[in-house]
Coordinates of C-alpha atoms and ligand atoms in Angstrom, one line a residue:
X1 CA 8.7 14.1 -59.3
X2 CA 13.0 14.0 -58.2
X3 CA 15.2 12.1 -61.4
X4 CA 15.1 9.0 -58.8
X5 CA 11.6 8.5 -59.2
X6 CA 10.9 10.2 -62.9
X7 CA 13.3 7.0 -64.3
X8 CA 11.1 4.8 -61.5
X9 CA 8.0 5.5 -63.5
X10 CA 9.9 4.7 -67.0
X11 CA 11.3 0.9 -66.2
X12 CA 8.0 0.5 -63.8
X13 CA 6.2 0.8 -68.1
X14 CA 9.1 -2.2 -68.6
X15 CA 8.6 -4.3 -66.8
X16 CA 9.9 -7.9 -67.6
X17 CA 10.7 -10.6 -65.1
X18 CA 13.7 -13.6 -65.1
X19 CA 11.8 -17.0 -65.6
X20 CA 13.3 -20.0 -63.9
X21 CA 13.2 -23.0 -65.0
X22 CA 10.8 -25.4 -63.1
X23 CA 10.6 -28.2 -65.1
X24 CA 12.7 -30.0 -63.1
X25 CA 10.3 -30.2 -60.5
X26 CA 7.1 -30.4 -62.4
X27 CA 7.0 -34.4 -63.2
X28 CA 3.7 -34.5 -62.5
X29 CA 3.0 -32.5 -65.7
X30 CA 1.9 -29.4 -64.2
X31 CA 1.9 -25.8 -65.1
X32 CA 3.6 -23.9 -63.4
X33 CA 3.2 -20.5 -62.0
X34 CA 4.4 -17.9 -64.5
X35 CA 4.6 -14.2 -63.5
X36 CA 5.3 -13.5 -67.6
X37 CA 2.7 -15.1 -68.6
X38 CA 0.1 -14.2 -65.6
X39 CA 1.4 -10.7 -67.7
X40 CA 0.5 -11.8 -70.7
X41 CA -3.4 -10.6 -70.7
X42 CA -5.2 -10.9 -73.6
X43 CA -8.7 -11.0 -74.8
X44 CA -9.4 -14.4 -74.7
X45 CA -12.7 -16.0 -74.5
X46 CA -14.0 -16.8 -70.7
X47 CA -15.3 -19.9 -70.0
X48 CA -18.0 -20.4 -68.4
X49 CA -18.6 -23.1 -66.4
X50 CA -22.1 -24.2 -64.3
X51 CA -22.0 -27.5 -64.4
X52 CA -19.5 -28.0 -61.0
X53 CA -20.2 -31.4 -59.6
X54 CA -18.2 -33.2 -57.6
X55 CA -16.7 -35.9 -59.9
X56 CA -18.4 -39.6 -58.1
X57 CA -15.3 -41.7 -58.2
X58 CA -14.7 -39.7 -55.4
X59 CA -17.7 -39.4 -53.4
X60 CA -17.0 -40.4 -50.0
X61 CA -13.0 -40.0 -49.5
X62 CA -13.7 -38.2 -46.7
X63 CA -15.9 -40.1 -45.1
X64 CA -14.2 -40.8 -40.7
X65 CA -11.6 -36.9 -41.9
X66 CA -11.4 -33.8 -40.2
X67 CA -10.6 -30.4 -42.1
X68 CA -8.9 -27.9 -40.8
X69 CA -8.4 -24.8 -43.1
X70 CA -6.6 -21.6 -41.6
X71 CA -7.6 -18.2 -44.4
X72 CA -4.5 -15.6 -43.9
X73 CA -5.5 -11.6 -45.8
X74 CA -8.5 -10.4 -47.3
X75 CA -12.2 -11.6 -47.7
X76 CA -12.1 -13.1 -51.4
X77 CA -9.7 -15.8 -49.4
X78 CA -12.3 -15.5 -46.6
X79 CA -13.9 -16.3 -49.6
X80 CA -12.7 -19.0 -51.5
X81 CA -12.4 -21.1 -47.5
X82 CA -15.8 -21.4 -48.0
X83 CA -15.7 -22.7 -51.6
X84 CA -13.3 -25.1 -49.6
X85 CA -14.6 -25.8 -46.9
X86 CA -18.2 -26.9 -49.4
X87 CA -15.8 -28.9 -51.5
X88 CA -14.4 -30.6 -48.6
X89 CA -18.1 -31.4 -46.8
X90 CA -19.0 -32.6 -50.5
X91 CA -16.3 -34.9 -50.2
X92 CA -17.5 -36.9 -46.9
X93 CA -14.7 -35.0 -44.9
X94 CA -16.3 -33.1 -41.5
X95 CA -14.4 -29.6 -40.3
X96 CA -12.4 -29.0 -37.2
X97 CA -11.4 -26.4 -35.5
X98 CA -8.8 -27.6 -34.2
X99 CA -5.3 -28.7 -36.3
X100 CA -4.5 -31.5 -34.4
X101 CA -8.0 -33.3 -35.5
X102 CA -7.4 -32.7 -38.9
X103 CA -6.3 -35.6 -41.3
X104 CA -6.3 -32.8 -44.1
X105 CA -4.7 -28.9 -43.6
X106 CA -5.2 -26.0 -45.5
X107 CA -3.6 -22.7 -45.5
X108 CA -4.8 -21.1 -47.8
X109 CA -2.2 -17.9 -47.7
X110 CA -2.2 -14.3 -48.5
X111 CA 0.6 -12.7 -50.6
X112 CA -0.3 -8.6 -50.1
X113 CA 2.6 -8.2 -48.3
X114 CA 6.2 -9.7 -47.6
X115 CA 4.6 -9.9 -43.3
X116 CA 2.0 -11.7 -44.2
X117 CA 4.0 -14.5 -46.1
X118 CA 6.2 -14.8 -43.3
X119 CA 2.9 -15.8 -41.3
X120 CA 2.8 -18.7 -43.4
X121 CA 6.1 -19.6 -43.6
X122 CA 6.1 -19.3 -39.8
X123 CA 2.8 -21.5 -39.8
X124 CA 4.2 -24.4 -41.3
X125 CA 7.5 -24.4 -39.3
X126 CA 5.1 -25.3 -36.2
X127 CA 2.6 -27.7 -38.4
X128 CA 6.0 -30.3 -39.5
X129 CA 5.2 -31.9 -36.0
X130 CA 2.3 -32.4 -36.6
X131 CA 3.2 -34.2 -40.4
X132 CA 5.3 -36.2 -38.8
X133 CA 3.1 -37.4 -35.0
X134 CA 0.3 -38.2 -37.3
X135 CA 2.0 -39.7 -41.0
X136 CA -1.4 -39.9 -43.0
X137 CA -2.3 -36.1 -42.4
X138 CA -2.3 -34.4 -45.8
X139 CA -0.3 -30.4 -45.6
X140 CA -1.5 -27.8 -48.4
X141 CA -0.6 -25.1 -49.4
X142 CA -3.1 -22.7 -51.3
X143 CA -4.1 -18.9 -52.3
X144 CA -2.4 -16.6 -53.6
X145 CA 1.0 -17.2 -52.0
X146 CA 1.2 -20.4 -54.0
X147 CA 1.2 -18.5 -57.3
X148 CA 4.2 -17.2 -56.8
X149 CA 6.9 -18.6 -58.3
X150 CA 9.8 -17.5 -55.2
X151 CA 7.0 -19.2 -52.8
X152 CA 6.4 -22.4 -54.5
X153 CA 10.5 -22.3 -54.8
X154 CA 11.6 -21.9 -51.7
X155 CA 8.5 -25.1 -49.9
X156 CA 10.4 -27.2 -52.7
X157 CA 13.5 -26.4 -51.6
X158 CA 12.9 -26.0 -47.4
X159 CA 9.3 -27.6 -46.0
X160 CA 9.6 -30.6 -48.5
X161 CA 7.1 -31.9 -46.5
X162 CA 4.1 -30.3 -47.4
X163 CA 1.7 -32.9 -49.2
X164 CA 0.4 -29.9 -52.2
X165 CA 0.3 -26.2 -53.4
X166 CA -2.9 -25.8 -55.0
X167 CA -3.2 -22.3 -56.6
X168 CA -6.9 -19.5 -57.0
X169 CA -7.5 -20.2 -60.2
X170 CA -8.1 -24.0 -59.9
X171 CA -10.1 -24.3 -56.2
X172 CA -13.4 -26.3 -58.6
X173 CA -10.0 -29.8 -58.4
X174 CA -9.7 -29.9 -54.8
X175 CA -11.2 -33.4 -54.6
X176 CA -9.1 -34.3 -57.6
X177 CA -5.2 -33.0 -55.7
X178 CA -6.9 -34.9 -52.9
X179 CA -6.8 -38.2 -54.7
X180 CA -3.7 -37.0 -56.1
X181 CA -1.4 -36.5 -52.4
X182 CA -3.2 -39.5 -51.3
X183 CA -1.6 -42.3 -54.4
X184 CA 1.6 -40.3 -54.6
X185 CA 4.3 -40.0 -51.8
X186 CA 5.5 -36.1 -54.3
X187 CA 4.4 -33.2 -53.8
X188 CA 1.6 -32.4 -55.9
X189 CA 2.4 -28.7 -57.6
X190 CA -0.8 -28.1 -59.2
X191 CA -1.1 -23.8 -60.9
X192 CA -1.9 -23.2 -62.6
X193 CA -1.1 -20.3 -64.9
X194 CA -3.8 -19.6 -67.6
X195 CA -7.5 -18.1 -66.0
X196 CA -10.1 -16.8 -67.0
X197 CA -13.0 -20.0 -66.5
X198 CA -15.5 -17.9 -64.0
X199 CA -17.1 -22.2 -61.9
X200 CA -20.4 -21.5 -60.8
X201 CA -22.7 -23.8 -58.9
X202 CA -19.5 -24.1 -56.3
X203 CA -20.9 -25.1 -53.1
X204 CA -19.7 -23.1 -50.3
X205 CA -20.2 -23.3 -46.4
X206 CA -20.7 -19.6 -44.8
X207 CA -19.5 -18.7 -41.9
X208 CA -22.3 -16.7 -40.8
X209 CA -26.4 -17.0 -41.6
X210 CA -25.9 -12.6 -40.8
X211 CA -23.5 -11.2 -43.1
X212 CA -22.8 -12.8 -46.4
X213 CA -19.6 -12.8 -49.8
X214 CA -21.1 -12.7 -53.1
X215 CA -18.2 -12.7 -55.5
X216 CA -19.4 -10.4 -58.7
X217 CA -15.7 -10.4 -60.3
X218 CA -12.5 -12.1 -60.1
X219 CA -9.1 -11.0 -61.1
X220 CA -7.0 -7.4 -61.6
X221 CA -5.7 -5.4 -64.0
X222 CA -4.8 -2.7 -63.1
X223 CA -1.1 -3.5 -62.5
X224 CA -0.2 -0.8 -59.8
X225 CA 3.9 -1.0 -59.7
X226 CA 3.3 -2.1 -56.3
X227 CA 0.8 -4.8 -56.5
X228 CA 1.3 -8.8 -57.0
X229 CA -2.2 -9.5 -57.3
X230 CA -2.6 -9.7 -61.0
X231 CA -0.4 -11.7 -61.1
X232 CA -2.2 -13.9 -58.4
X233 CA -5.3 -13.5 -59.6
X234 CA -5.3 -13.3 -63.0
X235 CA -7.1 -11.1 -64.9
X236 CA -10.6 -9.7 -65.0
X237 CA -13.9 -11.6 -65.4
X238 CA -16.7 -11.0 -64.2
X239 CA -18.9 -13.3 -63.0
X240 CA -23.1 -13.1 -65.4
X241 CA -25.6 -11.2 -63.8
X242 CA -28.0 -13.5 -63.4
X243 CA -26.0 -15.3 -61.1
X244 CA -25.2 -13.1 -58.6
X245 CA -28.8 -11.9 -58.2
X246 CA -29.7 -15.2 -58.6
X247 CA -27.5 -15.6 -55.3
X248 CA -28.1 -12.7 -53.7
X249 CA -32.5 -13.4 -53.6
X250 CA -31.0 -17.0 -52.3
X251 CA -29.0 -15.5 -49.6
X252 CA -31.9 -13.1 -48.5
X253 CA -34.4 -16.2 -49.5
X254 CA -32.7 -17.8 -46.6
X255 CA -32.4 -14.6 -43.8
X256 CA -29.2 -13.5 -45.0
X257 CA -29.2 -9.4 -43.7
X258 CA -26.2 -8.0 -45.0
X259 CA -24.4 -9.4 -47.7
X260 CA -20.7 -7.4 -49.8
X261 CA -20.2 -7.7 -53.8
X262 CA -16.0 -8.9 -53.6
X263 CA -13.7 -8.3 -56.3
X264 CA -10.1 -6.9 -55.7
X265 CA -11.5 -3.9 -58.1
X266 CA -15.1 -3.7 -58.2
X267 CA -15.5 -0.4 -60.1
X268 CA -14.8 -2.6 -63.3
X269 CA -17.2 -4.9 -63.3
X270 CA -18.9 -6.0 -66.3
X271 CA -15.7 -4.1 -69.2
X272 CA -15.6 -7.7 -69.8
X273 CA -18.4 -8.5 -71.2
X274 CA -19.0 -8.1 -74.9
X275 CA -22.6 -8.9 -75.5
X276 CA -23.8 -6.7 -72.5
X277 CA -23.0 -3.1 -71.4
X278 CA -24.0 -3.0 -68.0
X279 CA -21.5 -1.9 -65.0
X280 CA -21.3 -2.6 -60.4
X281 CA -23.8 0.8 -60.7
X282 CA -27.0 -1.8 -63.5
X283 CA -25.9 -4.0 -60.8
X284 CA -27.2 -2.0 -57.0
X285 CA -29.1 -0.9 -58.9
X286 CA -30.8 -4.3 -59.6
X287 CA -29.9 -5.3 -56.5
X288 CA -32.1 -2.7 -54.4
X289 CA -35.4 -4.4 -55.3
X290 CA -34.5 -7.8 -53.3
X291 CA -35.6 -8.1 -49.9
X292 CA -32.4 -7.6 -48.8
X293 CA -31.5 -5.7 -46.0
X294 CA -27.8 -3.8 -46.3
X295 CA -25.8 -4.4 -50.1
X296 CA -21.9 -3.3 -50.1
X297 CA -18.7 -3.9 -51.8
X298 CA -15.3 -3.8 -51.5
X299 CA -12.8 -2.4 -53.0
X300 CA -13.5 -0.2 -56.0
X301 CA -11.0 1.7 -57.7
X302 CA -11.7 5.4 -57.8
X303 CA -10.7 5.5 -61.6
X304 CA -13.4 3.4 -62.7
X305 CA -15.9 4.7 -60.4
X306 CA -18.8 6.6 -63.4
X307 CA -21.3 8.3 -62.6
X308 CA -24.5 5.6 -63.1
X309 CA -22.5 4.3 -60.2
X310 CA -22.7 7.3 -58.0
X311 CA -26.0 8.5 -59.1
X312 CA -27.9 4.8 -58.0
X313 CA -25.2 4.9 -55.0
X314 CA -27.2 8.1 -53.8
X315 CA -31.5 6.7 -54.6
X316 CA -29.6 4.8 -50.8
X317 CA -32.6 2.0 -49.8
X318 CA -30.6 -1.1 -48.8
X319 CA -27.0 0.4 -50.9
X320 CA -26.0 1.9 -47.4
X321 CA -23.9 5.3 -47.5
X322 CA -20.2 3.3 -47.0
X323 CA -17.7 3.3 -49.2
X324 CA -14.2 1.9 -49.2
X325 CA -12.2 3.7 -51.2
X326 CA -8.2 3.2 -51.6
X327 CA -6.3 6.3 -52.2
X328 CA -3.3 5.2 -51.6
X329 CA -1.2 8.7 -51.7
X330 CA -2.0 11.9 -51.9
X331 CA 0.6 12.7 -54.0
X332 CA 0.4 13.4 -57.9
X333 CA 4.0 12.1 -58.6
X334 CA 3.9 9.1 -56.5
X335 CA 0.6 8.7 -57.6
X336 CA 2.1 8.2 -60.4
X337 CA 4.5 6.1 -60.5
X338 CA 2.9 3.7 -57.9
X339 CA 0.2 3.7 -61.5
X340 CA -3.0 4.1 -60.2
X341 CA -3.7 6.7 -63.7
X342 CA -5.9 9.3 -61.5
X343 CA -3.7 12.7 -59.6
X344 CA -4.7 14.0 -57.1
X345 CA -7.2 16.5 -57.9
X346 CA -9.0 13.9 -59.5
X347 CA -10.3 11.9 -56.1
X348 CA -10.7 15.3 -54.2
X349 CA -12.7 16.2 -57.5
X350 CA -14.9 12.1 -57.1
X351 CA -14.6 12.5 -53.3
X352 CA -16.4 15.3 -54.3
X353 CA -19.2 14.2 -56.9
X354 CA -20.1 11.8 -54.2
X355 CA -20.3 14.1 -51.0
X356 CA -22.9 16.1 -53.5
X357 CA -25.0 13.6 -54.2
X358 CA -24.3 11.8 -50.9
X359 CA -24.4 15.0 -47.9
X360 CA -24.0 11.8 -45.2
X361 CA -21.9 9.2 -47.2
X362 CA -18.6 7.7 -44.5
X363 CA -15.7 7.3 -47.1
X364 CA -13.1 4.6 -45.1
X365 CA -9.7 3.9 -47.5
X366 CA -5.7 2.3 -48.0
X367 CA -2.7 4.0 -47.6
X368 CA 0.8 3.2 -48.3
X369 CA 3.5 5.6 -46.7
X370 CA 7.2 5.0 -47.7
X371 CA 6.9 4.1 -51.6
X372 CA 10.4 4.2 -53.1
X373 CA 11.4 7.2 -53.0
X374 CA 8.5 8.6 -50.6
X375 CA 9.7 12.6 -50.2
X376 CA 8.6 14.2 -46.9
X377 CA 6.4 17.4 -48.9
X378 CA 5.4 14.1 -50.8
X379 CA 4.2 12.1 -47.0
X380 CA 2.5 15.2 -46.2
X381 CA 0.9 15.8 -49.3
X382 CA -1.1 12.6 -47.7
X383 CA -1.3 13.6 -44.9
X384 CA -3.5 17.1 -46.4
X385 CA -5.5 14.8 -48.7
X386 CA -6.1 12.7 -45.7
X387 CA -7.9 15.9 -43.6
X388 CA -9.3 17.2 -46.5
X389 CA -11.1 15.0 -47.4
X390 CA -11.7 13.2 -43.7
X391 CA -11.8 10.4 -43.9
X392 CA -12.6 8.1 -40.8
X393 CA -10.9 5.6 -40.7
X394 CA -7.7 4.4 -43.5
X395 CA -6.4 0.3 -43.3
X396 CA -2.4 1.5 -43.9
X397 CA 0.6 0.1 -45.0
X398 CA 4.3 -0.3 -44.9
X399 CA 5.4 -0.5 -48.9
X400 CA 6.5 -3.6 -49.5
X401 CA 8.7 -5.4 -52.3
X402 CA 6.4 -7.9 -53.3
X403 CA 9.3 -9.8 -56.5
X404 CA 7.9 -9.2 -59.7
X405 CA 6.6 -6.3 -59.8
X406 CA 8.0 -3.3 -60.8
X407 CA 8.1 -1.4 -58.6
X408 CA 10.5 -4.0 -56.8
X409 CA 12.9 -2.4 -59.1
X410 CA 13.2 0.3 -57.4
X411 CA 16.1 1.8 -55.2
X412 CA 14.0 3.0 -52.5
X413 CA 16.5 5.4 -50.8
X414 CA 14.1 5.7 -47.7
X415 CA 14.9 3.9 -44.7
X416 CA 13.7 2.1 -42.7
X417 CA 12.4 4.2 -39.5
X418 CA 11.5 7.7 -41.6
X419 CA 9.1 5.0 -43.2
X420 CA 8.1 3.2 -39.8
X421 CA 8.1 7.3 -38.3
X422 CA 5.3 8.1 -41.3
X423 CA 3.4 5.8 -40.6
X424 CA 3.5 7.0 -37.0
X425 CA 1.9 10.0 -37.7
X426 CA -0.4 9.3 -40.2
X427 CA -2.1 6.4 -37.6
X428 CA -1.9 9.4 -35.4
X429 CA -4.3 10.9 -37.9
X430 CA -6.1 8.4 -38.8
X431 CA -7.6 7.9 -34.6
X432 CA -8.2 11.1 -34.6
X433 CA -10.4 11.8 -36.9
X434 CA -12.2 8.0 -36.4
X435 CA -12.7 9.6 -32.8
X436 CA -13.6 13.0 -34.6
X437 CA -16.4 10.2 -36.7
X438 CA -17.4 8.6 -33.7
X439 CA -17.7 11.5 -31.7
X440 CA -20.7 13.1 -34.8
X441 CA -22.7 10.1 -33.1
X442 CA -23.5 11.5 -29.7
X443 CA -26.6 10.8 -28.8
X444 CA -28.5 9.5 -32.3
X445 CA -29.5 6.3 -33.0
X446 CA -28.5 4.4 -35.4
X447 CA -30.0 1.5 -37.0
X448 CA -27.9 -1.7 -35.8
X449 CA -26.8 -5.8 -37.2
X450 CA -26.1 -7.5 -34.7
X451 CA -23.9 -10.1 -35.1
X452 CA -23.8 -11.3 -31.9
X453 CA -21.9 -10.6 -28.1
X454 CA -18.7 -8.7 -28.4
X455 CA -15.8 -9.7 -28.4
X456 CA -14.5 -8.6 -25.5
X457 CA -17.5 -8.8 -23.4
X458 CA -19.8 -12.0 -23.8
X459 CA -21.9 -8.9 -21.2
X460 CA -23.3 -7.4 -24.0
X461 CA -24.4 -7.3 -27.7
X462 CA -22.3 -6.2 -31.0
X463 CA -22.9 -5.7 -34.3
X464 CA -22.1 -2.4 -36.5
X465 CA -24.7 0.2 -38.2
X466 CA -24.7 0.7 -42.4
X467 CA -21.2 3.2 -42.1
X468 CA -19.9 -0.2 -40.8
X469 CA -18.6 1.9 -36.4
X470 CA -19.1 -0.7 -34.1
X471 CA -21.6 -0.1 -31.8
X472 CA -22.2 -3.2 -28.7
X473 CA -24.7 -2.7 -26.0
X474 CA -26.8 -5.1 -23.7
X475 CA -29.5 -6.0 -25.3
X476 CA -31.7 -9.6 -25.7
X477 CA -30.5 -12.6 -27.6
X478 CA -33.5 -13.3 -29.9
X479 CA -31.8 -9.8 -31.0
X480 CA -28.9 -11.7 -32.6
X481 CA -29.1 -10.5 -36.7
X482 CA -32.2 -8.2 -36.5
X483 CA -31.4 -4.9 -36.9
X484 CA -32.4 -2.7 -34.0
X485 CA -31.8 0.5 -32.6
X486 CA -29.6 1.3 -30.8
X487 CA -29.4 5.2 -28.7
X488 CA -25.5 5.9 -29.5
X489 CA -24.7 7.1 -24.6
X490 CA -20.8 6.7 -24.9
X491 CA -18.3 7.1 -27.9
X492 CA -14.5 5.4 -27.9
X493 CA -12.6 5.7 -30.7
X494 CA -12.6 2.3 -33.0
X495 CA -16.9 1.5 -31.4
X496 CA -19.4 3.4 -30.6
X497 CA -21.5 2.4 -26.3
X498 CA -25.5 2.3 -26.0
X499 CA -28.5 1.3 -24.9
X500 CA -31.5 -0.1 -27.6
X501 CA -34.4 0.8 -27.8
X502 CA -36.3 -1.3 -29.7
X503 CA -36.5 -3.0 -32.9
X504 CA -35.7 -1.5 -36.0
X505 CA -38.3 -2.4 -39.0
X506 CA -35.1 -0.5 -42.0
X507 CA -34.3 2.7 -42.0
X508 CA -34.4 2.8 -45.3
Ligands
5AD601 N1 3.2 -3.3 -49.8 C1 2.3 -2.7 -48.7 N2 1.5 -2.6 -49.4 C2 0.3 -2.6 -50.7 N3 -1.0 -3.3 -50.4 C3 -1.5 -3.9 -51.9 N4 -0.2 -3.8 -52.7 C4 1.2 -3.3 -51.0 C5 1.7 -3.3 -50.8 N5 3.2 -4.8 -51.9 C6 -2.1 -2.6 -49.4 C7 -3.0 -1.3 -50.8 C8 -4.0 -1.9 -51.0 C9 -3.9 -3.2 -50.0 C10 -5.4 -4.3 -50.1 O1 -3.4 -3.5 -49.1 O2 -2.8 -0.3 -49.7 O3 -5.3 -1.2 -50.7
SF4_602 FE1 -3.2 -3.9 -57.2 FE2 -6.1 -3.1 -55.8 FE3 -4.1 -2.3 -57.9 FE4 -5.8 -4.4 -58.7 S1 -6.3 -2.0 -58.0 S2 -3.1 -3.8 -58.5 S3 -6.0 -4.7 -56.4 S4 -4.0 -1.8 -56.1

């Protein structure tokens, strides 16, 4: 670790954030978002609300109206959109895919990197003309960006035609927020710094009928120094196992074939229960007995990946042999200033344990290049770790400073061209390993969950293996939604081609 990094390692521990004065904007008595508040993680009680219902006074609010939601970012956001769509429909709105037809438009935003935010501001610019043409149109910004002080400020200043801003902790309040926006001229801002509630019984309009998402927990307490999520999504809080198991059973009964358990750090599942010793391993073990073909989870943190979970995953059945395990960097020094709380050696040890227990496991990862002051040697350590683990593929990113996070205050001596060049080198390695991983399937028969026609060629069907490989093949329409067996005839960098040889009961 160089001097600069040693200093940052200390600074990362003593973060403080300057508060801006919002009071003049909040005549509507709503609580402003505050990073300072978000960082105060206490042992406050988690309240469970089981009784969500659309308030009667708002029933029919959307009669004859249409809604459109554009979703940015991760699966958690996609799933929140399903909930908001459920609420809209409960209010009598109809969905539309065409923004011009909509009476209410929501942008469900992502704050993870600057370019994600820029896309949203660009879209707001485009939507301005719709507001001018259709004064009755309600335009809202929700999701992670709304939880950021700087974003709320920017919208107030530069996008005053936005009607409502609400955050990630209060999507259940959508009926009230819409009502408020219809009633008043000023922008309605309802962003809670307070989190800590788990709301059950939320309505959902799921996007598909083959694969479903199931939240198992909300928030993140890890506070990696580069990451905005602990601020925008609040503290870790788990749903009760019985609620999750019930939801998965229902999805199975409705014919869903695959579920993905969602959480920002699913390995911390259950750590917030004070009346129950029950973790992700226990949950996966319980889900094994449900008659649904595939169960996966996203996203894990190496730190909390315990032996019991590995033991349970090794039992396979409907638990797939694919684990997405973000490493972020292969350098212990960089991992330290990222506050990841593991070293390169500990990560490799964990990988060794997983591979011994599940020899055919497929590992994929997330990597950030160009973290402040990352040296060439440290970057090379990431490259060598990638080779040593033999990841099948990775999502790779250039570090993007996020206001209010400790890393954003670190000075950075790595020029952008160097960061870009490192990303290119890493991506070349990722491609090489991806092709190598695909080649392993040459001539094999794989189980494919068929999702529909291929996006690129309507003549062929497309689906995924248990290990998340895209497979394109000729097959009958009736195969959509089914598990089929496909013989792989050709391998590419990102997909496999094959011929359907039959239906799979299941390869468990
Ligand atoms: N800059 C770049 N990438 C980031 N990620 C999270 N925060 C940042 C950031 N500030 C990446 C991490 C994480 C993934 C979801 O996004 O790799 O695992
Ligand atoms: Fe962000 Fe994931 Fe770290 Fe949580 S564990 S702070 S979501 S990178």
